[in-house]
């Protein structure tokens, strides 16, 4: 494989650690707080997590730690969608283990959680690790979306741990994967295994966030990459002055990505799914919002603009949410029968007997391509794969129709040409920003300290992220503390609560206070590419979301 000049230069980058993790290893001690409670449904969770519920939050401080230098064997899993910085989590974990004891061993499970179930492991050594430091992607060991849920899968995971004589497993993933980490930790303890399980907060979507997890890793790099691309398109729109660009952005459920990109680039229109749901906006109201900006700008001779659409929007529009919910249940309970119906027309006919009257009518009103996309396979967690639904095209087509109507009524005299884009995979494997490179390395190093200190059922956490890295506060948070019970596939399950955009939060309020101006006047900002070398105000800035959320 050939390496680019940037990749070679990034190999030499030394990620920064918080001061508490930069001291000699035997000086990194743990300070534990009081026992904790889950955010809700405490009694149910206490009975599910008999051995791991209610542990204290821990912080790394200066002090003596005699256990930290014993030899350890750990395994690591990359779970779910790629996020920039995953390789550095592994690097931090690997370096911590080897610094603790040169006989320590790290295995990487290949292809996500399935690698643990099927015991597909590769031993990570210096040569392998050094090829991936400070690089994007998850290709060092690959990732996957398998969920460890059946008794057989739990038993097989324990079998692997025993065969490899592992002291610990580190699961790098989002809310679902860290829920799985909590369940695995509990299972191991219940079966008398000493193997510990530690999680790390990953997802570009930014929705694994709470008082202790200020940001999930990968969000910083992904939003900066998308913002560069959006800025480039804004510049093109401002130059050619002939297109409206409809840009769908990743963010399966929460709209944190769209919100940050809007704050960075000031587009003409941006939707925040959480607001659409709260205001119960129908699909036609969403279209009307875009058309209002098109008409206003056309009145000033500006027949161009940029619309940001979070991919999760489709599931937050009430009539669509109802339809998707019904489809999920119908398809899950009639999978075989549905699988035998080959043509789309027949599928529609079959569904018309199963859907409610309202959902059936709405389903039939959608363009056939979109209706087909709504019937595609669900992911292993039962979610619609929103990245495969072309919401941007749906909205563009509906705007075209609406504007034709307005023109007939003499309410619009502009010229509407449109282009569609989807920015998702473009941002998930970018070279991690300095922020993500440092944050991820620190999370991995912290995971090592948690393992060496004998903890299980914890997630590695770093706080104070708006400050320079040496002032970051590192430690661990018990996973059960972030959980509640939610309805999943017909029964109540313990899950880590997803953080949606808060409509009374500072980032949303900053956006809402400016969007009317953006809708009428060209207010574009061109952030340019992520910079890795140069002054800190260019290279080492956290996201606007993080800064606003932690503004005193
Ligand atoms: P995670 O929640 O696993 O981090 O994945 C997030 C994401 O990037 C979403 O934004 C997107 O909808 C989804 O992954 C796409 O998944 P896939 O890679 O399976 O197409």
Coordinates of C-alpha atoms and ligand atoms in Angstrom, one line a residue:
X1 CA 0.0 0.0 0.0
X2 CA 1.3 3.5 -0.8
X3 CA 1.1 6.2 1.8
X4 CA 0.2 9.8 1.1
X5 CA 2.4 12.6 2.4
X6 CA -0.2 13.6 5.0
X7 CA -0.5 10.0 6.2
X8 CA 3.3 9.8 6.7
X9 CA 3.3 13.2 8.5
X10 CA 0.4 12.0 10.7
X11 CA 2.4 9.0 11.8
X12 CA 4.7 11.3 13.6
X13 CA 2.0 13.2 15.4
X14 CA 2.1 12.5 19.2
X15 CA -1.4 12.7 20.6
X16 CA -1.8 14.8 23.7
X17 CA -3.0 13.2 27.0
X18 CA -4.7 14.8 30.0
X19 CA -2.1 15.6 32.8
X20 CA -3.6 12.9 35.0
X21 CA -2.6 10.3 32.4
X22 CA 0.8 11.7 31.5
X23 CA 2.4 11.0 34.9
X24 CA 4.4 7.8 35.6
X25 CA 2.0 4.9 35.5
X26 CA 2.4 3.9 39.1
X27 CA 1.3 7.4 40.0
X28 CA -2.1 7.2 38.4
X29 CA -4.6 6.4 41.1
X30 CA -8.4 6.3 41.2
X31 CA -10.6 8.5 43.2
X32 CA -14.1 7.0 43.6
X33 CA -17.3 8.9 44.3
X34 CA -20.5 7.7 46.0
X35 CA -22.6 4.8 44.6
X36 CA -24.7 5.8 41.6
X37 CA -28.2 5.3 40.4
X38 CA -29.6 4.9 36.9
X39 CA -31.3 7.9 35.3
X40 CA -34.7 6.1 35.6
X41 CA -36.3 2.7 36.2
X42 CA -33.8 2.0 39.0
X43 CA -35.5 -1.0 40.5
X44 CA -35.8 -2.9 37.2
X45 CA -32.2 -2.1 36.3
X46 CA -30.9 -3.1 39.7
X47 CA -32.5 -6.5 39.3
X48 CA -31.1 -6.9 35.7
X49 CA -27.6 -5.8 36.7
X50 CA -27.3 -7.7 40.0
X51 CA -23.5 -7.6 40.1
X52 CA -22.7 -4.4 38.3
X53 CA -25.4 -1.9 39.2
X54 CA -24.7 1.3 41.1
X55 CA -20.9 1.4 41.0
X56 CA -19.2 4.8 41.7
X57 CA -18.0 7.3 39.1
X58 CA -14.1 7.3 39.2
X59 CA -11.6 9.9 38.4
X60 CA -7.8 9.5 37.7
X61 CA -5.7 11.4 40.2
X62 CA -2.1 11.4 41.5
X63 CA -1.4 8.6 44.0
X64 CA 0.0 5.1 44.2
X65 CA -1.3 2.3 42.0
X66 CA 0.5 -1.0 42.6
X67 CA -1.7 -3.1 40.3
X68 CA -1.2 -1.1 37.2
X69 CA 2.1 -2.8 36.1
X70 CA 0.9 -6.4 36.1
X71 CA 0.8 -8.2 32.7
X72 CA -2.7 -8.1 31.1
X73 CA -4.4 -9.7 28.2
X74 CA -7.2 -7.7 26.6
X75 CA -9.3 -7.8 23.4
X76 CA -10.8 -4.9 21.6
X77 CA -13.8 -4.5 19.3
X78 CA -14.8 -1.8 17.0
X79 CA -18.6 -1.8 16.8
X80 CA -21.1 -0.1 14.5
X81 CA -20.5 2.7 12.0
X82 CA -17.0 4.0 11.4
X83 CA -15.9 7.2 13.2
X84 CA -12.6 9.1 12.8
X85 CA -10.3 8.3 15.7
X86 CA -11.1 4.6 16.3
X87 CA -7.5 3.6 15.5
X88 CA -6.3 6.0 18.1
X89 CA -8.5 4.5 20.8
X90 CA -6.8 1.2 20.0
X91 CA -3.4 3.0 20.0
X92 CA -4.0 4.5 23.4
X93 CA -5.1 1.2 24.8
X94 CA -2.2 -0.7 23.3
X95 CA 0.4 1.9 24.5
X96 CA -1.1 1.9 28.0
X97 CA -1.0 -1.9 28.2
X98 CA 2.6 -2.1 26.9
X99 CA 3.8 0.8 29.1
X100 CA 2.3 -1.0 32.1
X101 CA 4.0 -4.3 31.2
X102 CA 5.9 -5.4 28.1
X103 CA 4.3 -8.8 28.4
X104 CA 0.8 -7.5 28.1
X105 CA -1.1 -8.5 25.0
X106 CA -3.8 -6.9 23.0
X107 CA -6.1 -8.9 20.5
X108 CA -8.3 -7.1 18.0
X109 CA -11.6 -8.9 17.3
X110 CA -12.2 -8.8 13.6
X111 CA -15.5 -7.5 12.0
X112 CA -17.1 -6.1 15.2
X113 CA -18.9 -8.1 18.0
X114 CA -19.1 -11.1 15.6
X115 CA -15.4 -11.5 16.0
X116 CA -15.8 -12.1 19.7
X117 CA -18.6 -14.5 19.2
X118 CA -16.7 -16.5 16.6
X119 CA -13.3 -16.0 18.1
X120 CA -11.7 -14.3 15.1
X121 CA -8.9 -12.4 16.7
X122 CA -5.6 -10.9 15.5
X123 CA -2.8 -10.1 17.9
X124 CA -1.8 -6.4 17.7
X125 CA 1.9 -5.7 17.6
X126 CA 4.0 -2.6 17.1
X127 CA 4.3 -3.1 13.4
X128 CA 0.5 -3.4 12.9
X129 CA -0.3 -0.6 15.3
X130 CA 2.2 1.8 13.8
X131 CA 0.6 1.6 10.4
X132 CA -2.7 3.0 11.8
X133 CA -1.8 5.7 14.3
X134 CA -3.6 9.0 13.7
X135 CA -5.4 7.6 10.6
X136 CA -9.2 7.5 9.9
X137 CA -11.2 4.3 9.4
X138 CA -11.7 1.1 11.3
X139 CA -9.7 -1.1 8.9
X140 CA -7.1 -2.2 11.4
X141 CA -9.6 -4.9 12.5
X142 CA -12.8 -3.9 10.8
X143 CA -16.2 -3.3 12.4
X144 CA -19.7 -4.8 12.3
X145 CA -23.2 -4.3 13.6
X146 CA -23.9 -7.7 15.1
X147 CA -25.6 -7.4 18.5
X148 CA -24.7 -9.9 21.2
X149 CA -28.2 -10.9 22.3
X150 CA -29.0 -14.6 22.3
X151 CA -28.0 -16.9 25.1
X152 CA -25.8 -18.7 22.6
X153 CA -24.0 -15.5 21.6
X154 CA -23.3 -14.6 25.2
X155 CA -22.0 -18.1 25.9
X156 CA -19.8 -18.1 22.8
X157 CA -18.4 -14.7 23.9
X158 CA -17.5 -16.1 27.3
X159 CA -16.0 -19.1 25.6
X160 CA -13.7 -16.9 23.5
X161 CA -12.6 -14.9 26.5
X162 CA -11.7 -18.2 28.3
X163 CA -9.9 -19.6 25.3
X164 CA -7.7 -16.5 24.9
X165 CA -7.4 -16.1 28.8
X166 CA -8.5 -12.5 28.5
X167 CA -8.6 -10.2 31.5
X168 CA -10.7 -7.7 29.7
X169 CA -12.7 -6.8 26.6
X170 CA -13.0 -3.2 25.4
X171 CA -16.0 -2.3 23.2
X172 CA -15.7 0.8 21.2
X173 CA -19.2 1.8 20.1
X174 CA -22.3 3.9 20.3
X175 CA -25.3 3.7 22.7
X176 CA -26.5 0.3 21.5
X177 CA -22.9 -1.2 21.6
X178 CA -22.2 0.2 25.1
X179 CA -25.6 -1.2 26.3
X180 CA -24.2 -4.5 25.0
X181 CA -21.0 -3.9 26.9
X182 CA -23.0 -3.4 30.1
X183 CA -24.9 -6.6 29.5
X184 CA -21.7 -8.5 28.7
X185 CA -20.0 -7.2 31.9
X186 CA -23.0 -8.4 33.9
X187 CA -23.1 -11.8 32.2
X188 CA -19.3 -12.4 32.8
X189 CA -19.7 -11.5 36.5
X190 CA -22.8 -13.7 36.8
X191 CA -20.9 -16.7 35.4
X192 CA -18.1 -16.2 37.8
X193 CA -15.7 -14.9 35.1
X194 CA -13.1 -12.3 36.1
X195 CA -13.1 -10.8 32.6
X196 CA -13.8 -7.1 32.7
X197 CA -15.7 -5.2 30.0
X198 CA -15.0 -1.5 29.3
X199 CA -16.8 0.7 26.8
X200 CA -15.6 3.8 24.8
X201 CA -18.1 6.4 23.4
X202 CA -18.0 6.4 19.6
X203 CA -20.4 7.7 17.0
X204 CA -20.3 10.6 14.5
X205 CA -24.0 11.1 15.2
X206 CA -23.0 12.7 18.5
X207 CA -26.0 11.2 20.4
X208 CA -24.1 9.3 23.0
X209 CA -23.8 12.3 25.3
X210 CA -24.7 13.2 28.8
X211 CA -23.3 14.9 31.9
X212 CA -20.3 12.6 31.8
X213 CA -19.8 12.1 28.1
X214 CA -19.4 15.6 26.7
X215 CA -19.0 14.3 23.1
X216 CA -18.7 11.0 21.3
X217 CA -15.5 10.7 19.3
X218 CA -15.6 11.1 15.6
X219 CA -18.3 13.9 15.7
X220 CA -15.6 16.6 15.6
X221 CA -13.9 15.4 12.5
X222 CA -17.1 14.3 10.7
X223 CA -18.9 17.7 11.2
X224 CA -15.8 19.6 10.1
X225 CA -15.4 17.4 7.0
X226 CA -19.1 17.9 6.1
X227 CA -18.8 21.7 6.8
X228 CA -15.9 22.0 4.5
X229 CA -18.0 20.3 1.7
X230 CA -21.1 22.3 2.5
X231 CA -19.0 25.5 2.4
X232 CA -17.6 24.5 -1.0
X233 CA -21.1 24.0 -2.3
X234 CA -22.2 27.3 -0.9
X235 CA -19.3 29.0 -2.7
X236 CA -20.4 27.2 -5.9
X237 CA -24.0 28.3 -5.4
X238 CA -22.9 31.8 -4.8
X239 CA -20.7 31.8 -7.9
X240 CA -23.1 30.1 -10.4
X241 CA -26.2 31.5 -8.8
X242 CA -28.4 28.9 -10.5
X243 CA -29.0 26.0 -8.1
X244 CA -30.7 25.2 -4.9
X245 CA -28.6 22.4 -3.3
X246 CA -30.5 19.9 -1.1
X247 CA -27.9 18.2 1.2
X248 CA -28.8 15.2 3.3
X249 CA -26.4 14.7 6.3
X250 CA -25.8 11.6 8.4
X251 CA -27.3 11.4 11.8
X252 CA -29.6 8.4 12.0
X253 CA -31.8 9.8 14.8
X254 CA -30.5 13.0 16.4
X255 CA -29.7 16.1 14.4
X256 CA -26.5 17.1 16.2
X257 CA -24.6 16.8 12.9
X258 CA -27.0 19.0 10.9
X259 CA -27.1 21.6 13.8
X260 CA -23.3 21.9 14.0
X261 CA -22.9 22.1 10.2
X262 CA -25.6 24.8 10.2
X263 CA -23.7 26.8 12.9
X264 CA -20.5 26.4 10.9
X265 CA -21.8 27.2 7.4
X266 CA -25.0 29.3 7.8
X267 CA -27.1 27.7 5.0
X268 CA -30.4 29.1 3.7
X269 CA -32.5 26.4 5.5
X270 CA -31.7 23.6 7.9
X271 CA -34.1 21.3 9.6
X272 CA -33.6 19.9 13.1
X273 CA -35.7 16.7 13.3
X274 CA -36.3 17.1 17.1
X275 CA -38.0 20.5 16.3
X276 CA -40.0 19.0 13.5
X277 CA -41.3 16.4 15.8
X278 CA -42.0 18.8 18.7
X279 CA -44.0 21.1 16.4
X280 CA -45.7 18.1 14.7
X281 CA -44.7 19.5 11.3
X282 CA -46.2 17.6 8.4
X283 CA -44.3 16.8 5.3
X284 CA -46.1 19.6 3.5
X285 CA -45.1 22.1 6.2
X286 CA -41.5 21.0 5.8
X287 CA -41.8 21.7 2.1
X288 CA -43.5 25.0 2.7
X289 CA -40.6 26.1 4.9
X290 CA -38.1 25.6 2.1
X291 CA -40.4 27.2 -0.5
X292 CA -40.8 30.2 1.7
X293 CA -37.1 30.8 1.5
X294 CA -37.0 30.1 -2.2
X295 CA -39.7 32.6 -2.9
X296 CA -38.2 35.3 -0.6
X297 CA -34.8 34.9 -2.1
X298 CA -36.2 34.8 -5.7
X299 CA -37.9 38.2 -4.9
X300 CA -34.3 39.6 -4.5
X301 CA -33.1 37.9 -7.6
X302 CA -31.3 35.2 -5.7
X303 CA -32.3 31.9 -7.4
X304 CA -30.0 29.8 -5.4
X305 CA -29.5 28.5 -1.8
X306 CA -28.5 25.6 0.4
X307 CA -30.9 23.3 2.4
X308 CA -29.5 20.9 5.0
X309 CA -31.6 17.8 5.8
X310 CA -30.7 15.5 8.6
X311 CA -31.1 11.9 7.5
X312 CA -33.2 11.1 10.5
X313 CA -35.8 13.8 9.6
X314 CA -37.9 11.2 7.7
X315 CA -38.6 9.4 11.0
X316 CA -39.5 12.5 12.9
X317 CA -42.2 13.8 10.6
X318 CA -45.3 12.5 12.5
X319 CA -47.2 10.9 9.5
X320 CA -43.9 9.2 8.4
X321 CA -43.1 8.1 12.0
X322 CA -46.5 6.5 12.2
X323 CA -46.0 4.7 8.9
X324 CA -42.5 3.5 9.7
X325 CA -43.6 2.2 13.1
X326 CA -46.4 0.2 11.4
X327 CA -44.1 -1.0 8.7
X328 CA -41.5 -2.1 11.2
X329 CA -44.1 -4.2 13.1
X330 CA -45.7 -5.7 10.0
X331 CA -42.4 -6.6 8.4
X332 CA -41.0 -8.1 11.6
X333 CA -44.0 -10.3 12.3
X334 CA -44.6 -11.4 8.7
X335 CA -41.0 -11.5 7.4
X336 CA -41.3 -14.8 5.6
X337 CA -44.6 -14.1 3.9
X338 CA -43.5 -10.6 2.8
X339 CA -40.2 -12.0 1.5
X340 CA -42.0 -14.1 -1.0
X341 CA -43.8 -11.2 -2.5
X342 CA -41.6 -10.2 -5.4
X343 CA -43.1 -7.2 -7.1
X344 CA -43.5 -3.7 -5.6
X345 CA -47.1 -3.4 -6.8
X346 CA -48.0 -6.7 -5.0
X347 CA -46.2 -5.6 -1.9
X348 CA -48.2 -2.4 -1.9
X349 CA -51.4 -4.4 -2.3
X350 CA -50.5 -6.8 0.5
X351 CA -49.6 -3.9 2.8
X352 CA -52.9 -2.1 2.1
X353 CA -54.7 -4.8 4.2
X354 CA -52.3 -4.5 7.1
X355 CA -51.6 -0.7 7.4
X356 CA -54.0 1.7 9.1
X357 CA -56.1 3.7 6.7
X358 CA -54.1 6.9 7.3
X359 CA -50.7 5.2 6.9
X360 CA -51.9 3.4 3.8
X361 CA -53.0 6.6 2.2
X362 CA -49.8 8.4 3.1
X363 CA -47.7 5.5 1.9
X364 CA -49.5 5.6 -1.5
X365 CA -49.0 9.3 -1.8
X366 CA -45.2 9.0 -1.7
X367 CA -43.1 8.7 -4.9
X368 CA -42.6 5.0 -5.7
X369 CA -38.8 5.2 -5.2
X370 CA -39.2 6.5 -1.6
X371 CA -41.9 4.0 -0.8
X372 CA -39.6 1.2 -2.1
X373 CA -36.8 2.5 0.1
X374 CA -39.0 2.4 3.2
X375 CA -39.4 -1.3 2.6
X376 CA -35.7 -2.1 2.5
X377 CA -34.1 -4.4 5.2
X378 CA -33.8 -3.1 8.7
X379 CA -30.5 -3.1 10.5
X380 CA -29.7 -5.7 13.3
X381 CA -31.1 -3.3 15.9
X382 CA -34.4 -3.1 14.0
X383 CA -33.9 0.4 12.7
X384 CA -34.9 1.7 9.3
X385 CA -31.6 2.4 7.4
X386 CA -32.3 6.1 6.9
X387 CA -29.0 6.6 5.1
X388 CA -30.6 4.6 2.2
X389 CA -33.7 6.8 2.0
X390 CA -33.4 9.7 -0.4
X391 CA -35.2 12.3 1.7
X392 CA -33.3 15.1 -0.1
X393 CA -34.8 13.9 -3.5
X394 CA -38.2 13.6 -1.9
X395 CA -38.1 17.2 -0.7
X396 CA -36.6 18.5 -3.9
X397 CA -39.4 16.9 -6.0
X398 CA -42.1 18.2 -3.7
X399 CA -40.6 21.7 -3.7
X400 CA -40.6 21.7 -7.5
X401 CA -44.3 20.8 -7.5
X402 CA -45.2 23.4 -4.9
X403 CA -43.3 26.1 -6.7
X404 CA -45.1 25.3 -9.9
X405 CA -48.4 25.8 -8.1
X406 CA -47.2 29.1 -6.5
X407 CA -46.1 30.3 -10.0
X408 CA -49.5 29.5 -11.4
X409 CA -51.0 31.6 -8.6
X410 CA -48.6 34.4 -9.4
X411 CA -46.9 34.1 -6.1
X412 CA -43.5 33.1 -7.4
X413 CA -41.6 34.3 -10.5
X414 CA -38.2 32.8 -9.9
X415 CA -36.3 30.0 -11.7
X416 CA -35.8 26.8 -9.7
X417 CA -33.0 24.5 -10.6
X418 CA -31.9 22.0 -7.9
X419 CA -29.1 19.5 -7.1
X420 CA -29.1 16.8 -4.5
X421 CA -26.2 15.5 -2.4
X422 CA -25.7 13.1 0.5
X423 CA -22.8 13.6 2.8
X424 CA -22.4 10.7 5.1
X425 CA -19.7 8.2 4.3
X426 CA -17.4 11.0 3.1
X427 CA -16.9 12.1 6.8
X428 CA -16.8 8.8 8.7
X429 CA -13.2 7.8 7.8
X430 CA -11.4 11.2 7.5
X431 CA -8.1 11.6 9.1
X432 CA -9.0 12.5 12.7
X433 CA -8.8 16.1 13.6
X434 CA -6.2 16.9 16.3
X435 CA -9.1 17.0 18.7
X436 CA -10.3 13.5 17.8
X437 CA -6.7 12.2 17.6
X438 CA -6.0 13.4 21.2
X439 CA -9.5 12.6 22.6
X440 CA -9.4 9.0 21.2
X441 CA -5.9 8.3 22.4
X442 CA -6.9 9.5 25.8
X443 CA -10.1 7.4 25.9
X444 CA -8.0 4.3 24.9
X445 CA -5.3 5.1 27.5
X446 CA -8.0 5.7 30.1
X447 CA -9.7 2.3 29.2
X448 CA -6.3 0.7 30.0
X449 CA -6.2 2.3 33.4
X450 CA -9.8 1.2 34.2
X451 CA -8.8 -2.4 33.2
X452 CA -5.6 -2.3 35.2
X453 CA -7.6 -1.0 38.2
X454 CA -9.9 -4.0 38.0
X455 CA -13.1 -2.3 37.0
X456 CA -15.9 -3.7 34.8
X457 CA -19.1 -2.3 33.3
X458 CA -17.6 1.2 32.9
X459 CA -17.2 3.5 30.0
X460 CA -14.0 5.5 29.6
X461 CA -14.7 9.2 29.9
X462 CA -13.0 12.5 29.5
X463 CA -14.5 15.8 30.6
X464 CA -13.6 19.5 30.3
X465 CA -13.1 19.0 26.5
X466 CA -13.2 22.7 25.7
X467 CA -10.0 23.3 27.6
X468 CA -6.5 22.3 26.3
X469 CA -5.9 18.5 26.4
X470 CA -3.6 18.6 29.5
X471 CA -6.5 20.1 31.5
X472 CA -8.9 17.4 30.5
X473 CA -10.4 15.3 33.4
X474 CA -10.2 11.6 32.7
X475 CA -11.9 8.7 34.5
X476 CA -14.7 6.1 34.2
X477 CA -18.5 6.1 34.5
X478 CA -20.6 3.0 35.4
X479 CA -22.6 2.1 32.3
X480 CA -25.7 1.4 34.4
X481 CA -25.8 5.0 35.5
X482 CA -26.7 6.1 31.9
X483 CA -29.5 3.6 31.4
X484 CA -33.3 3.4 31.5
X485 CA -35.9 0.9 30.3
X486 CA -37.3 1.4 26.8
X487 CA -39.8 -0.4 24.6
X488 CA -37.8 -2.3 21.9
X489 CA -39.5 -4.9 19.6
X490 CA -42.5 -5.4 21.8
X491 CA -40.7 -5.7 25.2
X492 CA -39.0 -3.4 27.7
X493 CA -35.2 -3.5 27.4
X494 CA -32.4 -1.8 29.4
X495 CA -30.8 0.8 27.1
X496 CA -28.4 3.8 27.3
X497 CA -30.5 6.9 26.7
X498 CA -29.9 8.6 23.4
X499 CA -29.2 12.3 23.6
X500 CA -31.3 14.2 21.1
X501 CA -30.9 17.9 20.3
X502 CA -32.3 19.9 23.2
X503 CA -34.6 22.6 21.9
X504 CA -33.9 24.7 24.9
X505 CA -30.1 24.1 24.7
X506 CA -27.7 26.9 23.7
X507 CA -26.6 25.4 20.3
X508 CA -30.2 25.1 19.1
X509 CA -31.1 28.6 20.4
X510 CA -28.1 30.1 18.7
X511 CA -29.2 28.5 15.4
X512 CA -32.9 29.5 15.9
X513 CA -32.0 33.1 16.5
X514 CA -30.2 33.5 13.2
X515 CA -32.1 31.2 10.7
X516 CA -34.6 33.8 9.5
X517 CA -31.8 36.0 8.3
X518 CA -30.1 33.0 6.7
X519 CA -33.4 32.1 4.9
X520 CA -33.6 35.6 3.3
X521 CA -30.1 36.8 2.9
X522 CA -27.0 35.0 1.7
X523 CA -25.1 34.4 4.9
X524 CA -22.8 31.5 3.9
X525 CA -19.6 30.8 5.8
X526 CA -16.8 28.8 4.2
X527 CA -15.0 26.9 6.9
X528 CA -12.4 25.2 4.6
X529 CA -10.6 21.9 5.3
X530 CA -9.5 20.6 8.7
X531 CA -6.0 21.8 9.4
X532 CA -3.6 19.6 11.3
X533 CA -0.6 21.9 11.5
X534 CA -0.6 25.6 12.4
X535 CA -1.9 28.0 15.0
X536 CA -4.2 26.5 17.7
X537 CA -7.1 28.8 16.8
X538 CA -7.1 27.1 13.4
X539 CA -6.1 23.5 14.3
X540 CA -7.2 22.8 17.8
X541 CA -10.7 24.2 18.1
X542 CA -13.6 22.1 19.5
X543 CA -17.0 22.2 17.7
X544 CA -19.3 25.2 18.1
X545 CA -21.8 22.8 19.8
X546 CA -19.3 21.8 22.4
X547 CA -18.2 25.4 23.0
X548 CA -21.8 26.7 23.4
X549 CA -22.9 23.7 25.6
X550 CA -20.1 24.5 28.0
X551 CA -20.2 28.2 27.9
X552 CA -20.4 29.5 31.5
Ligands
LIG1 P1 -23.2 4.5 14.6 O1 -24.4 4.9 15.4 O2 -23.0 3.0 14.6 O3 -22.0 5.2 15.0 O4 -23.4 4.8 13.1 C1 -23.9 6.1 12.7 C2 -24.1 6.1 11.2 O5 -23.0 6.8 10.6 C3 -25.4 6.9 10.9 O6 -25.1 8.3 10.8 C4 -25.8 6.3 9.6 O7 -27.2 6.3 9.5 C5 -25.4 4.9 9.8 O8 -24.3 4.9 10.6 C6 -25.1 4.2 8.4 O9 -24.8 2.9 8.7 P2 -24.2 1.9 7.7 O10 -22.7 2.0 7.7 O11 -24.6 0.5 8.2 O12 -24.7 2.2 6.3

